[in-house]
Amino acid sequence: MKQALANLLSQALQNLVADGTLVEDPKVTPQIDHTKDPSHGDLATNLAMVLAKHAKMSPRDLAARILLAIPENAIVEKTDIAGPGFINFFITQASNTQAVNDIFAAGRRYGYTDIGQGKRVQVEFVSANPTGPLHVGHGRGAAIGDALCRLLKATGWHVHSEFYYNDAGQQITNLALSVQARALGLTPDDAEWPEDGYRGEYITDLAQAYLNKETVSAADRSLSAGGDPHNLDDIQEFAVAWLRREQDADLQAFAVQFDEYFLESSLYAGHDVETTVERLTANGHTYEQDGALWLRSTDFGDDKDRVMRKREGGYTYFVPDVAYHLNKWQRGFERVINEQGADHHSTITRVRAGLQGLDTGIPEGWPEYVLHQMVTVMRDGTEVKLSKRAGSYVTLRDLIDWVGRDATRFFLTARAATSQLTFDIDLALSQSNENPVYYIQYAHARVCSVKRKALDLGEDWQPQAGLAHLDMLKEPEARSLALILGRFPEVVSGAAERLEPHDIANYLREVASEFHSFYNALKLIDSDDQALSLARLALAEATRQVLENGLDLLGVSAPESM
RNA sequence: GCGCCCGUAGCUCAGCUGGAUAGAGUACCUGACUACGAAUCAGGCGGUCGCACGUUCGAAUCGUGCCGGGCGCGCCA
């Protein structure tokens, strides 16, 4: 719709250039927006105001000239010049209800576009260390990251989702030491307990499983415990596999899947880390000082240089990170998007600096980042900070157990990632009008119910039959519902472009709201007027389809009954 | 001290690539079920958009400086 209008306007401009009103195509980007106020029409543009200076005319005069230059068409019913020079467009009935036809034609793929043209994008998210259950922050990352993948797929990108597994380094050693301590009968209160040890209840379960010589099967491996509390390497290998299984189960409960789990240890095994360091050194971006090897990251915008190889010989954490991203680059991804918690913000400059230092033609802004702020969990008006299982934090599993997968997903994606999030357990639990998830799902279930009811009247009460009578949808409630359904493709492509899934959540609430108003104002099934009923049923079914498609982008189910 | 994010209705948040009278939910108040699902709808109340300058036809939106909150500033990850 917007696009069609934009085409008309650009033809109008060409006409004005041709007749000398305008000199040539000026470099301005006029906007076409949906109006807030129905008296302003359905769509409006600021074109005349933007061009006024260039044309040396007043915005309102120019607007009048533009309107005269618009070619004959079947879209615009009438126009208006308003305020300082806005051009308002009232679109025709047929043009408005065309969305319903489009929705029936495209079905499950309505809203999808081919903007990405099949180009490859890699999305990395969650990437939790295998040292404990996933917490609510990982949950937010999982919900947003997965929604991003779905949005990118819907806009024609070839998406590869990935979970980076930090199965090397100090924190894994601490994990192994903690499990070993438990296996040897120590508790976190003992003086001999490892200094940076993990204290959650799961450590106890893990130690017990190890002593019982249990076998764990995770996505990529199956491993049996040796059961020897003095074999630290064996404990470590078992602990990582066990926690991986634990995290897999959490992600499965959240319906999040990854195309690939990438192991940090593979970067050491494959010498990627060494190669990365060698290349940075060969390119002259490193120096030795105080027994350590430094990256001159200040050459690439960092506020200080960073140690790469510590005095004791090990690499700092960001070195394998750079190696990992070089690996991503070599795999040929057009774009790479990393979804992470904002507390890791400082790594961005470091990783990009390392990549620039490799001199392999990686663009400066590569990879892209989506950072999410912290999540606070509230219940009964107070903050929930602890879980039994993990000890010091609320887990993703806790949220799912408390409020269910759909509500968890929705609440975690409904807010802008840049805003801190307060997760209100009581609100998410309420099965009433307070809960936005149910509000949207209810609209979907309601359509399903009405369709069932209509079919009770006979086989000829299929919504599709209403497509022949769409011209009967004249009431304002029907009009504005059709109008918002027609916006869905723009909403999806906009959300994907800005990497902001919460746009979808807001849009779906509006759709549900328009539908409920429509439903309450008009009777959908009237056996005395089948044609009109069918037209309304078709509009309802189109609404259902948009709700289903939109909820799916957020990973939320669209129930046929509740 | 430096960097990033945030500050909009009592509460939770949209709007932020500048546009018309700043929106939604919730809370509170009035109404609507012998109709297809009232988990709904219609209406009302509620705001110096943190503050101050600036940019311009026009600023919640852009710039600068303050104030307040969060996160990060390690040879931890």
XYZ file of C-alpha atoms (C1' of nucleotides) in Angstrom:
639
model
C 0.000 0.000 0.000
C 2.686 2.393 1.104
C 4.835 1.311 -1.793
C 2.039 1.824 -4.295
C 1.506 5.327 -3.008
C 5.228 6.052 -3.112
C 5.238 5.044 -6.775
C 2.387 7.440 -7.505
C 4.182 10.268 -5.757
C 7.413 9.687 -7.586
C 5.506 9.753 -10.874
C 3.940 13.022 -9.783
C 7.391 14.448 -9.094
C 8.605 13.381 -12.508
C 5.669 15.173 -14.051
C 6.514 18.322 -12.113
C 10.117 18.152 -13.255
C 8.893 17.709 -16.808
C 6.688 20.800 -16.693
C 9.353 22.892 -15.028
C 7.805 23.330 -11.593
C 10.762 21.505 -10.073
C 14.297 21.730 -11.370
C 15.504 18.188 -10.917
C 15.349 15.318 -8.480
C 16.411 16.842 -5.202
C 18.044 14.688 -2.598
C 15.355 14.454 0.027
C 13.677 11.493 1.626
C 9.989 12.236 2.082
C 8.032 10.075 4.452
C 4.742 8.314 3.955
C 3.127 7.457 7.250
C -0.002 5.872 8.534
C -2.036 8.536 10.269
C -3.003 8.494 13.908
C -6.185 10.440 13.383
C -8.798 9.082 10.905
C -9.714 12.640 9.932
C -6.222 12.865 8.463
C -7.000 10.065 6.051
C -5.311 6.692 5.957
C -1.847 7.739 4.853
C -0.053 11.066 4.829
C 3.152 12.449 3.423
C 5.330 15.413 4.325
C 6.610 15.567 0.741
C 5.483 19.142 0.073
C 7.063 20.462 3.275
C 10.333 18.748 2.548
C 10.442 20.077 -1.005
C 9.096 23.559 -0.324
C 12.472 25.231 -0.060
C 13.802 23.526 -3.130
C 10.737 24.509 -5.182
C 10.688 28.035 -3.767
C 6.996 27.684 -3.073
C 4.960 27.505 0.087
C 4.347 23.934 1.229
C 0.596 24.233 0.738
C 0.891 25.606 -2.800
C 3.374 22.931 -3.706
C 1.099 20.289 -2.227
C -1.679 21.437 -4.528
C 0.622 21.159 -7.555
C 1.728 17.694 -6.515
C -1.857 16.531 -6.203
C -2.630 17.736 -9.714
C 0.374 15.829 -11.022
C -0.618 12.470 -9.554
C -1.696 10.123 -12.346
C -5.068 8.400 -12.540
C -5.181 5.396 -10.246
C -7.434 3.002 -8.355
C -5.846 3.520 -4.962
C -6.630 7.044 -3.889
C -10.248 7.842 -3.086
C -9.673 11.459 -2.143
C -6.964 13.742 -0.888
C -6.611 16.652 1.419
C -4.031 19.314 2.177
C -3.827 19.915 5.881
C -1.924 21.738 8.564
C 1.437 23.166 7.515
C 1.354 21.231 4.234
C 0.680 17.569 4.856
C -0.964 15.689 2.020
C -3.546 13.271 3.360
C -4.715 10.293 1.347
C -7.974 8.463 1.790
C -7.629 5.138 0.050
C -10.365 3.297 -1.791
C -12.397 0.482 -0.340
C -11.131 -1.997 -2.918
C -7.560 -1.007 -2.321
C -7.982 -1.371 1.414
C -9.575 -4.805 1.376
C -7.018 -6.036 -1.125
C -4.990 -7.040 1.931
C -7.571 -9.721 2.708
C -7.092 -11.220 -0.744
C -3.337 -11.054 -0.323
C -3.535 -12.828 3.012
C -5.629 -15.674 1.659
C -3.251 -16.017 -1.266
C -0.053 -16.033 0.798
C -1.377 -17.822 3.883
C 1.349 -18.842 6.266
C 3.837 -16.783 4.255
C 1.895 -13.524 4.333
C 4.244 -10.794 5.517
C 7.301 -12.535 4.152
C 9.570 -10.691 1.741
C 12.731 -11.401 -0.196
C 14.757 -8.445 1.013
C 17.629 -10.676 2.134
C 17.767 -12.372 -1.274
C 19.019 -15.582 0.255
C 22.225 -13.979 1.507
C 23.796 -15.650 4.501
C 23.586 -14.255 8.008
C 24.893 -15.888 11.138
C 23.208 -15.125 14.448
C 25.029 -15.993 17.635
C 23.090 -15.874 20.879
C 22.829 -17.280 24.406
C 26.436 -18.557 24.340
C 26.296 -19.313 28.051
C 29.267 -20.805 29.808
C 28.650 -24.439 30.705
C 29.010 -23.739 34.395
C 25.376 -23.694 35.495
C 21.725 -23.564 34.450
C 20.625 -20.738 32.141
C 19.504 -17.604 33.977
C 16.798 -15.106 33.031
C 19.313 -12.969 31.154
C 20.118 -15.954 28.937
C 16.364 -16.331 28.573
C 16.043 -12.810 27.261
C 18.923 -13.468 24.887
C 17.338 -16.733 23.739
C 13.951 -15.123 23.128
C 15.349 -12.106 21.283
C 17.968 -14.077 19.364
C 15.477 -16.669 18.199
C 12.982 -13.970 17.204
C 15.729 -12.251 15.200
C 16.417 -15.504 13.381
C 12.735 -15.888 12.572
C 12.472 -12.268 11.406
C 15.515 -12.583 9.182
C 14.216 -15.809 7.679
C 10.879 -14.124 7.016
C 12.659 -11.378 5.114
C 14.568 -13.701 2.854
C 17.863 -14.194 4.639
C 19.551 -17.562 4.889
C 20.015 -17.819 8.646
C 22.527 -19.871 10.574
C 22.014 -19.833 14.351
C 24.889 -20.593 16.616
C 25.688 -21.088 20.304
C 29.322 -20.459 21.242
C 30.377 -22.812 23.943
C 33.134 -21.609 26.255
C 34.327 -25.066 27.186
C 37.898 -23.962 27.815
C 39.486 -21.620 30.288
C 39.519 -20.838 33.951
C 35.808 -20.977 34.674
C 35.696 -24.586 33.487
C 38.550 -25.439 35.792
C 36.612 -23.829 38.629
C 33.604 -25.913 37.700
C 35.634 -29.117 37.796
C 37.183 -28.170 41.124
C 33.745 -27.451 42.564
C 32.358 -30.803 41.475
C 35.449 -32.536 42.762
C 35.101 -30.835 46.128
C 31.494 -31.991 46.370
C 32.492 -35.484 45.315
C 35.026 -35.508 48.105
C 32.349 -34.585 50.593
C 33.143 -30.899 51.049
C 30.492 -28.185 51.237
C 30.785 -24.517 50.257
C 31.092 -23.638 53.938
C 34.297 -25.641 54.370
C 37.595 -23.830 54.447
C 38.995 -26.076 51.697
C 36.184 -25.195 49.262
C 37.681 -23.791 46.025
C 38.006 -20.023 46.159
C 35.981 -19.234 43.026
C 33.916 -22.391 43.232
C 30.277 -22.693 42.187
C 27.843 -23.193 45.008
C 24.469 -24.098 43.494
C 22.548 -27.226 44.292
C 23.220 -28.534 40.801
C 26.879 -28.987 41.717
C 25.804 -31.563 44.284
C 23.651 -33.396 41.711
C 26.512 -33.265 39.266
C 28.987 -34.718 41.762
C 26.544 -37.474 42.647
C 26.004 -38.296 38.973
C 29.749 -38.450 38.505
C 30.259 -40.788 41.441
C 27.412 -42.970 40.153
C 29.301 -43.237 36.856
C 26.252 -42.014 34.990
C 26.161 -41.585 31.227
C 24.984 -38.282 29.739
C 23.879 -37.750 26.171
C 23.902 -34.204 24.850
C 23.412 -32.978 21.313
C 26.872 -33.856 20.084
C 28.246 -36.439 22.456
C 27.599 -39.255 24.843
C 29.870 -39.673 27.799
C 30.164 -41.887 30.840
C 31.686 -40.738 34.102
C 34.763 -42.523 35.403
C 33.631 -42.002 38.976
C 37.132 -41.252 40.282
C 37.014 -38.060 42.373
C 40.776 -37.592 41.919
C 40.673 -37.545 38.121
C 40.095 -33.825 37.506
C 40.235 -34.071 33.703
C 37.585 -36.746 33.703
C 35.425 -34.701 36.074
C 35.746 -31.647 33.859
C 34.761 -33.489 30.719
C 31.789 -35.059 32.450
C 30.693 -31.803 34.096
C 30.693 -29.909 30.808
C 28.674 -32.625 29.090
C 26.242 -32.817 32.006
C 25.632 -29.074 32.069
C 25.312 -28.981 28.357
C 22.528 -31.525 28.621
C 20.953 -29.400 31.322
C 21.086 -26.270 29.174
C 19.813 -28.184 26.149
C 16.808 -29.255 28.171
C 16.139 -25.636 29.174
C 16.378 -24.473 25.578
C 14.146 -27.280 24.421
C 11.542 -26.295 26.994
C 11.800 -22.807 25.509
C 11.561 -24.178 21.948
C 14.835 -22.613 20.893
C 17.049 -24.565 18.541
C 20.490 -23.908 17.171
C 21.944 -24.978 13.867
C 25.351 -25.290 15.430
C 27.138 -25.428 18.749
C 30.606 -24.043 18.291
C 33.169 -25.204 20.847
C 35.800 -22.808 22.036
C 38.112 -25.774 22.583
C 38.044 -26.462 18.852
C 39.757 -23.120 18.264
C 42.703 -24.332 20.330
C 42.662 -27.837 18.869
C 42.622 -26.446 15.328
C 45.365 -23.881 16.093
C 43.035 -21.020 15.130
C 44.036 -19.104 18.238
C 47.757 -19.392 17.521
C 47.238 -18.491 13.894
C 45.283 -15.401 14.898
C 48.023 -14.249 17.246
C 50.688 -14.887 14.628
C 48.856 -12.878 12.016
C 48.337 -9.941 14.353
C 52.005 -10.023 15.221
C 53.082 -10.335 11.574
C 50.916 -7.301 10.778
C 52.758 -5.291 13.425
C 49.823 -4.710 15.738
C 51.348 -6.348 18.811
C 54.221 -5.702 21.220
C 55.731 -7.319 24.282
C 55.778 -5.596 27.626
C 56.070 -6.807 31.225
C 56.394 -10.356 29.975
C 53.028 -10.234 28.226
C 52.004 -9.890 24.568
C 49.776 -6.887 23.873
C 47.422 -5.926 21.062
C 47.730 -2.267 20.094
C 43.968 -1.958 20.046
C 44.234 1.823 20.518
C 45.034 1.904 16.783
C 41.447 0.812 16.227
C 39.566 3.070 18.599
C 40.007 1.262 21.912
C 40.813 3.439 24.927
C 43.724 1.251 25.980
C 45.830 -1.584 24.645
C 44.869 -5.093 25.664
C 46.876 -8.072 26.842
C 46.582 -11.070 24.524
C 48.989 -13.526 26.088
C 49.401 -13.358 29.840
C 52.767 -13.525 31.574
C 51.985 -17.061 32.703
C 51.444 -18.036 29.062
C 47.683 -18.406 28.640
C 45.593 -16.268 26.311
C 43.069 -13.748 27.560
C 39.442 -14.502 26.745
C 39.075 -12.144 23.835
C 41.798 -13.802 21.754
C 39.784 -16.960 21.053
C 36.862 -14.602 20.491
C 38.761 -12.890 17.678
C 39.782 -16.284 16.305
C 36.138 -17.351 16.431
C 35.027 -14.313 14.469
C 37.775 -14.800 11.917
C 36.391 -18.282 11.545
C 32.904 -16.841 10.985
C 34.298 -14.479 8.354
C 36.048 -17.320 6.592
C 32.813 -19.264 6.523
C 31.509 -16.499 4.256
C 28.684 -14.883 6.179
C 27.472 -11.640 4.647
C 26.381 -10.476 8.061
C 27.090 -11.678 11.561
C 24.834 -10.581 14.412
C 25.792 -11.196 18.019
C 23.037 -11.007 20.605
C 24.482 -10.626 24.091
C 23.953 -9.076 27.470
C 24.985 -5.427 27.685
C 27.379 -6.316 30.508
C 29.684 -7.680 27.813
C 29.621 -4.406 25.944
C 33.300 -3.742 26.351
C 34.248 -6.769 24.264
C 32.832 -5.213 21.108
C 35.652 -2.742 20.566
C 38.207 -5.386 21.406
C 36.907 -8.015 19.014
C 36.470 -5.527 16.193
C 39.956 -4.159 16.822
C 41.429 -7.645 16.610
C 39.562 -8.295 13.366
C 40.758 -5.020 11.845
C 44.315 -5.899 12.813
C 44.101 -9.093 10.787
C 43.930 -6.993 7.586
C 41.659 -9.438 5.799
C 39.183 -6.902 4.506
C 36.647 -7.293 7.300
C 34.429 -4.169 7.399
C 34.791 -1.907 10.446
C 31.263 -2.408 11.718
C 31.462 -6.200 11.403
C 30.072 -8.023 13.319
C 26.820 -6.307 14.324
C 25.645 -6.428 17.924
C 22.265 -6.488 19.611
C 22.713 -5.923 23.320
C 20.004 -6.492 25.872
C 19.816 -4.862 29.284
C 19.232 -6.635 32.572
C 16.092 -8.476 33.618
C 14.607 -8.024 37.073
C 12.047 -10.567 38.233
C 9.231 -9.255 40.424
C 6.648 -11.203 42.364
C 4.193 -9.892 44.950
C 5.794 -6.498 44.533
C 9.284 -7.588 45.538
C 12.318 -8.658 43.561
C 13.008 -12.378 43.262
C 16.744 -12.992 43.370
C 17.329 -16.609 44.201
C 16.491 -20.021 42.893
C 16.968 -23.306 44.683
C 18.653 -24.907 41.768
C 21.253 -22.334 40.858
C 21.619 -20.702 44.235
C 22.398 -17.139 43.350
C 20.111 -16.350 40.425
C 16.673 -16.978 38.938
C 16.827 -19.486 36.101
C 15.082 -19.544 32.745
C 13.555 -22.828 33.835
C 12.044 -21.127 36.862
C 10.270 -18.620 34.615
C 8.959 -21.300 32.271
C 7.744 -23.383 35.207
C 6.007 -20.398 36.758
C 4.307 -18.756 33.800
C 4.685 -21.088 30.823
C 6.639 -20.852 27.631
C 4.387 -18.507 25.678
C 4.168 -15.857 28.379
C 7.902 -16.064 29.043
C 8.712 -15.676 25.360
C 6.300 -12.820 24.893
C 7.350 -10.824 27.928
C 11.026 -11.196 27.083
C 10.594 -10.000 23.491
C 7.870 -7.372 23.975
C 10.248 -4.678 25.213
C 13.078 -2.940 23.426
C 16.353 -4.745 24.141
C 17.928 -1.446 25.171
C 15.506 -1.034 28.069
C 15.906 -2.753 31.368
C 13.123 -5.237 31.808
C 10.941 -5.861 34.810
C 9.389 -9.307 34.526
C 6.198 -9.259 36.546
C 5.374 -12.847 37.461
C 1.926 -11.959 38.741
C 1.004 -10.190 35.494
C 2.352 -12.998 33.340
C 0.369 -15.506 35.400
C -2.923 -13.696 35.320
C -5.375 -15.356 32.965
C -7.323 -12.218 32.376
C -7.484 -8.981 30.513
C -4.355 -7.837 32.311
C -2.207 -10.226 30.347
C -1.229 -9.145 26.821
C -0.289 -12.657 25.760
C -3.766 -13.955 26.436
C -5.296 -10.875 24.885
C -3.649 -11.698 21.559
C -4.085 -15.438 21.777
C -7.710 -14.932 22.733
C -8.340 -12.995 19.540
C -6.907 -15.918 17.585
C -8.971 -18.493 19.448
C -12.056 -16.351 19.027
C -11.755 -16.405 15.237
C -11.324 -20.163 15.325
C -14.436 -20.442 17.434
C -16.495 -18.276 15.103
C -15.335 -20.271 12.105
C -16.449 -23.481 13.778
C -19.784 -21.894 14.570
C -20.271 -20.752 10.983
C -19.505 -24.194 9.575
C -22.275 -25.595 11.746
C -24.638 -23.752 9.408
C -23.370 -25.625 6.380
C -20.478 -26.392 4.061
C -21.018 -23.168 2.136
C -20.002 -21.074 5.181
C -16.287 -21.175 4.458
C -14.552 -17.839 5.093
C -12.893 -18.046 1.698
C -16.287 -17.636 0.034
C -16.339 -14.137 1.494
C -13.587 -12.948 -0.827
C -16.257 -12.359 -3.462
C -18.072 -9.930 -1.150
C -15.287 -7.818 0.317
C -16.897 -4.674 -1.075
C -19.528 -5.071 1.654
C -16.988 -4.299 4.414
C -17.945 -0.658 4.807
C -18.127 -0.026 8.534
C -15.265 1.896 10.145
C -14.421 -1.097 12.355
C -14.003 -3.346 9.319
C -12.101 -0.693 7.415
C -9.533 -0.043 10.073
C -9.067 -3.758 10.737
C -8.350 -4.383 7.059
C -6.036 -1.404 7.032
C -3.896 -2.665 9.903
C -3.701 -6.165 8.419
C -2.285 -4.620 5.269
C 0.526 -3.091 7.284
C 1.910 -6.442 8.432
C 4.528 -6.871 5.670
C 5.994 -3.419 6.402
C 6.011 -4.139 10.113
C 7.916 -7.384 9.585
C 10.482 -5.922 7.229
C 10.933 -2.884 9.482
C 11.424 -5.007 12.590
C 13.916 -7.185 10.734
C 15.818 -4.216 9.375
C 16.104 -2.539 12.776
C 16.627 -5.875 14.546
C 13.774 -5.014 16.904
C 11.394 -7.910 17.504
C 9.375 -5.915 20.034
C 7.783 -4.061 17.094
C 5.989 -7.303 16.291
C 4.643 -7.631 19.827
C 3.297 -4.082 19.783
C 1.758 -4.557 16.369
C 0.035 -7.784 17.366
C -1.557 -6.060 20.316
C -2.978 -3.441 18.000
C -4.298 -6.088 15.628
C -5.973 -7.945 18.494
C -7.443 -4.694 19.739
C -8.859 -3.791 16.309
C -10.259 -7.264 15.968
C -11.993 -7.246 19.353
C -13.560 -3.889 18.512
C -14.711 -5.207 15.153
C -16.108 -8.322 16.778
C -18.021 -6.424 19.418
C -19.436 -3.859 17.024
C -20.623 -6.182 14.277
C -22.321 -9.505 14.131
C -20.192 -11.912 12.105
C -22.723 -14.646 11.560
C -26.158 -13.675 10.364
C -27.992 -16.412 8.491
C -30.270 -13.773 6.972
C -27.391 -12.115 5.151
C -24.913 -14.755 4.118
C -22.906 -12.601 1.726
C -22.178 -9.969 4.348
C -21.441 -12.644 6.948
C -18.999 -14.356 4.643
C -17.233 -11.085 3.925
C -16.804 -10.507 7.662
C -15.715 -14.099 8.194
C -13.075 -13.649 5.508
C -11.792 -10.558 7.287
C -11.760 -12.473 10.577
C -9.869 -15.353 9.015
C -7.361 -12.925 7.528
C -6.882 -11.518 11.022
C -6.320 -14.996 12.391
C -3.670 -15.632 9.759
C -1.800 -12.447 10.595
C -1.943 -13.244 14.308
C -0.619 -16.737 13.673
C 2.190 -15.489 11.466
C 3.119 -12.718 13.880
C 3.036 -14.857 17.013
C 5.216 -17.384 15.247
C 7.856 -14.718 14.648
C 8.059 -14.409 18.437
C 7.982 -18.161 18.990
C 4.587 -17.935 20.684
C 1.823 -20.416 19.901
C -1.520 -19.500 18.331
C -4.089 -21.727 20.082
C -7.411 -22.624 18.448
C -9.072 -22.660 21.836
C -8.047 -21.599 25.302
C 36.861 9.875 36.453
C 35.895 7.454 31.349
C 32.522 4.478 27.965
C 27.593 2.396 26.829
C 22.158 2.070 28.008
C 17.963 4.288 30.290
C 14.823 8.662 32.353
C 7.573 9.788 28.738
C 0.501 9.145 32.928
C 0.415 6.455 40.082
C 2.849 1.614 37.901
C 4.906 -1.262 33.344
C 6.279 0.573 28.706
C 5.587 2.222 23.119
C 6.779 6.440 20.145
C 13.193 8.503 19.223
C 16.377 8.021 10.730
C 12.278 15.701 13.529
C 6.165 16.487 11.688
C -0.418 17.602 12.903
C -3.899 17.684 19.594
C 2.366 12.862 23.021
C -0.003 6.895 22.886
C -1.116 1.753 24.934
C -1.722 -1.546 28.938
C -2.541 -1.448 34.104
C -4.778 1.080 38.301
C -9.216 4.114 39.423
C -14.518 5.700 37.885
C -19.276 4.903 34.345
C -21.674 1.801 31.152
C -22.554 -3.081 27.743
C -23.684 -10.492 28.338
C -31.619 -14.102 26.861
C -26.142 -12.546 20.401
C -21.216 -15.703 17.181
C -16.066 -17.064 23.572
C -17.347 -10.673 28.779
C -9.876 -13.877 28.923
C -14.122 -8.880 25.377
C -16.031 -3.931 24.220
C -17.573 1.564 24.699
C -16.472 5.953 27.573
C -14.007 8.942 31.589
C -9.868 10.412 34.824
C -4.590 10.875 34.497
C 1.620 13.975 31.482
C 6.039 21.131 32.725
C 8.094 13.791 27.669
C 14.405 14.452 34.153
C 16.341 19.957 33.851
C 18.573 23.966 30.890
C 20.389 26.057 26.646
C 20.922 25.424 21.294
C 19.781 23.823 15.895
C 14.627 25.328 12.580
C 8.932 26.533 9.651
C 8.440 22.567 13.477
C 11.972 18.925 19.000
C 9.743 13.493 23.342
C 12.873 12.682 18.831
C 18.964 16.019 16.763
C 23.445 18.755 19.536
C 25.874 20.532 24.127
C 25.916 20.786 29.488
C 23.930 19.307 33.986
C 20.777 15.852 37.396
C 19.114 10.820 38.504
C 19.313 5.190 37.761
C 21.701 0.649 35.535
C 25.940 -1.818 33.329
C 31.082 -1.965 32.129
C 35.964 -0.102 32.830
C 41.248 -7.118 35.120
C 47.520 -10.235 32.614
C 38.594 -12.748 35.029
C 35.132 -14.741 31.314
